[in-house]
C-alpha positions as semicolon CSV with decimal commas, in nm:
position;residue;x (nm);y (nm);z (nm)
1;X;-2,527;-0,576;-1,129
2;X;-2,466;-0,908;-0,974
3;X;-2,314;-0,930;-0,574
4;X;-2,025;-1,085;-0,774
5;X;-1,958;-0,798;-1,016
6;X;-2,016;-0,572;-0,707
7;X;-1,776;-0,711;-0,499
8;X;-1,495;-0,756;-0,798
9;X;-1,517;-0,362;-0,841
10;X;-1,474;-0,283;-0,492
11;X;-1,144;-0,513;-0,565
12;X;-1,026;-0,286;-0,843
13;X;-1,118;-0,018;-0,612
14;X;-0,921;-0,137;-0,327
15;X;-0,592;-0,240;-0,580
16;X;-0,572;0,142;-0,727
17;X;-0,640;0,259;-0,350
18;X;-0,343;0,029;-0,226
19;X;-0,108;0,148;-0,504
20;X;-0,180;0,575;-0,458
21;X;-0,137;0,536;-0,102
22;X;0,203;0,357;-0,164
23;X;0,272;0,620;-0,402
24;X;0,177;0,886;-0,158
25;X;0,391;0,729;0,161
26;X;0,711;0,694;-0,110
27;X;0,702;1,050;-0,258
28;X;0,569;0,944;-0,528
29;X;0,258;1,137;-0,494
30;X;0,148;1,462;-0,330
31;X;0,028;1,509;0,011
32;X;-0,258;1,648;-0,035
33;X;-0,620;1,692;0,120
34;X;-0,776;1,438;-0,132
35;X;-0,484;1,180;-0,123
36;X;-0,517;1,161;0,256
37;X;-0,914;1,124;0,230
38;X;-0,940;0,815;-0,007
39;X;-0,661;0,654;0,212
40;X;-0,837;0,470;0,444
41;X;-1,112;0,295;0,202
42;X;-0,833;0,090;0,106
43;X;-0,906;-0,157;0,336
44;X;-1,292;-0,108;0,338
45;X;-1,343;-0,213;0,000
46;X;-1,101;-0,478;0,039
47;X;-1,352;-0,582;0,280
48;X;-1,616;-0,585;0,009
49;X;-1,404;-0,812;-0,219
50;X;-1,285;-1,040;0,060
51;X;-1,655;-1,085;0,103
52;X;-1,738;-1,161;-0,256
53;X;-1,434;-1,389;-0,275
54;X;-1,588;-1,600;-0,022
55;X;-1,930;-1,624;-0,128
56;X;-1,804;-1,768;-0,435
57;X;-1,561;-2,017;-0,262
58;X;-1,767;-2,064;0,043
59;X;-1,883;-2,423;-0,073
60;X;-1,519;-2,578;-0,089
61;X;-1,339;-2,361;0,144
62;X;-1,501;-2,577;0,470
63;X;-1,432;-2,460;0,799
64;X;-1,117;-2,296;0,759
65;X;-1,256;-2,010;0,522
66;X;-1,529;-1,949;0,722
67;X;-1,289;-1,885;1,020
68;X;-1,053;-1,743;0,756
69;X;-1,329;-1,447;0,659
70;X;-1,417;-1,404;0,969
71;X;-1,096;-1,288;1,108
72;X;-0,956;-1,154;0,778
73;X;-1,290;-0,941;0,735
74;X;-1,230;-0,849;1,120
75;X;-0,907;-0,735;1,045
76;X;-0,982;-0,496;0,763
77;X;-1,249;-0,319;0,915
78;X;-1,037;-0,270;1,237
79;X;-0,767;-0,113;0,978
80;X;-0,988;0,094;0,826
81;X;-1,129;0,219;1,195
82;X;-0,678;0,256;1,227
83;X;-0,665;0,418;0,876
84;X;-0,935;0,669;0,991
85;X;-0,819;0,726;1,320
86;X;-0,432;0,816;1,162
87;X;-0,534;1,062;0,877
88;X;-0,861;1,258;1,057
89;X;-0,781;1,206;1,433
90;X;-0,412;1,230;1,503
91;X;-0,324;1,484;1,286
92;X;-0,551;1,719;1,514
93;X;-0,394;1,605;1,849
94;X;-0,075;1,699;1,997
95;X;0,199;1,480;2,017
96;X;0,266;1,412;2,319
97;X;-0,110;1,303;2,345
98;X;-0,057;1,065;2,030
99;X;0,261;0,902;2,224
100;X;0,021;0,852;2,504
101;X;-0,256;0,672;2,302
102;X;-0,023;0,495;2,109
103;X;0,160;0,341;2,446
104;X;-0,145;0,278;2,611
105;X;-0,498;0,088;2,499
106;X;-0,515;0,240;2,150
107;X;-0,149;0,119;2,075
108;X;-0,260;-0,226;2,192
109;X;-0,564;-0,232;1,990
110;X;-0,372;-0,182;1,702
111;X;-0,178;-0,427;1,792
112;X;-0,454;-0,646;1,820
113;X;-0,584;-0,588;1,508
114;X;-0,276;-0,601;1,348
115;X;-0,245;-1,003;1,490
116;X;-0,621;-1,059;1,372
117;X;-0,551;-0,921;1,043
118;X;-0,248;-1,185;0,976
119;X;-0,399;-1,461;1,087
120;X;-0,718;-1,390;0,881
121;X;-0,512;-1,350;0,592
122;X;-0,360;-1,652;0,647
123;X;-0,623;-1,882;0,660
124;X;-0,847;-1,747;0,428
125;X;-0,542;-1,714;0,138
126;X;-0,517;-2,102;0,246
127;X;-0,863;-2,185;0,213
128;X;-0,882;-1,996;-0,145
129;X;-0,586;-2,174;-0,285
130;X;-0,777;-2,531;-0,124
131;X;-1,072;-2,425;-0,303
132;X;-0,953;-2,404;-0,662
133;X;-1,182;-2,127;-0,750
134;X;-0,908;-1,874;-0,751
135;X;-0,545;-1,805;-0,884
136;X;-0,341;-1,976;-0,685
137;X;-0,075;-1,695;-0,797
138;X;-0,320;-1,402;-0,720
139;X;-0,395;-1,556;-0,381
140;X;-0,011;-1,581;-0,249
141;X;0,087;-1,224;-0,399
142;X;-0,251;-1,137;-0,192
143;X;-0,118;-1,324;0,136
144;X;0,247;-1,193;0,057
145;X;0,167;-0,884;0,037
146;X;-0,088;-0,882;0,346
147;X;0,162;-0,988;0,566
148;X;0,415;-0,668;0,589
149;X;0,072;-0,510;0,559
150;X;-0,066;-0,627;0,868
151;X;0,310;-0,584;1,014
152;X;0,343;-0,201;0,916
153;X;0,486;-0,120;1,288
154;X;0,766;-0,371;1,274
155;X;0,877;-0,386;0,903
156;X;1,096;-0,095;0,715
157;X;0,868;0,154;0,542
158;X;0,988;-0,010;0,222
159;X;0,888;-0,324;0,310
160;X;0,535;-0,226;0,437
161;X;0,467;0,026;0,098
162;X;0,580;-0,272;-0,175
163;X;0,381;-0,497;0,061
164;X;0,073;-0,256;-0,026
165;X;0,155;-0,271;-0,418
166;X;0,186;-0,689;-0,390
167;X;-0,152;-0,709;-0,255
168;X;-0,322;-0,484;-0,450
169;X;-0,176;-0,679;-0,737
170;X;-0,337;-1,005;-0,569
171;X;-0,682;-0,847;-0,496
172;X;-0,693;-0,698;-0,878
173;X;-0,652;-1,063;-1,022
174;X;-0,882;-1,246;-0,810
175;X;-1,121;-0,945;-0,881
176;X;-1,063;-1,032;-1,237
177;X;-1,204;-1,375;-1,167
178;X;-1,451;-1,263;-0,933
179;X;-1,568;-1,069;-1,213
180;X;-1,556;-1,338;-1,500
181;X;-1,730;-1,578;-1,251
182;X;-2,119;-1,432;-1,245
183;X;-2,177;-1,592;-1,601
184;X;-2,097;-1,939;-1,451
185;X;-2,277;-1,893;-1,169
186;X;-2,557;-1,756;-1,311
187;X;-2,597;-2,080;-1,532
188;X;-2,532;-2,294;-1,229
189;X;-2,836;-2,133;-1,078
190;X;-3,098;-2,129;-1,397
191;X;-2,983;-2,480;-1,383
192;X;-3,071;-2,564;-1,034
193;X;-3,409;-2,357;-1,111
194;X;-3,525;-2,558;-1,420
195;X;-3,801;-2,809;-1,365
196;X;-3,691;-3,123;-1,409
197;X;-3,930;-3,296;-1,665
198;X;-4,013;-3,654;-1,651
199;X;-3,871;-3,937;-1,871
200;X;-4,113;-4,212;-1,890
């Protein structure tokens, strides 16, 4: 299986992650030991795609989606790290000793990553649309969606949980075209690979 077709499934993976864990925070779905387990690999095989997605827009995205992955990339595996930290940390600490994380250096990392995350998402949603290799559609339900997603300590629950099911609505359509893509580029490269044969 191709790095493409690789990457696309960690992008249907990460859409049906996005959606149960909405599910879950909404009621939707029980609490239960396995439901809080797969939570937090949401965002680490959104990481996957993300990366996939740029290797097959890296030649027209320029600058900007290299900075764009960078920082986007940065930003999901510091809310994975978050992810892990709030379903198999907290939970076993008391919580008075959560408030005092939370208001001191761990709060502010979050923070942090929270500010890298946006801006990643940002520039990288902008560099995919510049590219033309992607949805255009897919990449602003992605970058909609991503936003109340990096926000999740400043926007309603609401807001934050149908931010979740936007994205992963994003990531499953440009994993769709991540997907179709390794035929193309497969060609592409037996074509660069063929000896060229002389004319005269």
């Amino acid at each position: 299986m191709s790095v493409h077709r690789v990457a696309a499934a960690a992008g249907f993976v990460c859409a049906v992650l996005l959606v149960v864990n909405s599910a879950r925070r909404a009621g939707l779905l029980p609490e239960t030991a396995l439901t809080h387990a797969i939570a937090p690999f949401a965002a680490l095989a959104g990481l996957l795609a993300i990366t996939g997605i740029y290797l097959l827009i890296r030649g027209t995205a320029g600058a900007l989606g290299l900075v764009g992955y960078v920082l986007n990339s940065a930003g999901l595996a510091g809310a994975f790290a978050i992810e892990y930290t709030l379903h198999f940390v907290f939970p076993y600490l008391g919580g008075g000793t959560v408030s005092g994380l939370l208001a001191g250096g761990t709060g502010r990392a979050f923070l942090v990553t929270s500010i890298v995350l946006l801006v990643g998402v940002l520039a990288f949603s902008a560099a995919a649309v510049r590219s033309g290799a992607m949805p255009v559609v897919a990449v602003l339900l992605y970058a909609g969606g991503m936003v109340p997603g990096a926000l999740r300590s400043v926007v309603p629950l609401p807001v934050y949980l149908g931010g979740l099911v936007i994205a992963g609505i994003g990531v499953a359509w440009m994993a769709t075209r991540l997907w179709s893509a390794e035929g193309v580029d497969e060609e592409v490269v037996v074509s660069a690979r063929r000896p060229v044969r002389p004319t005269g």
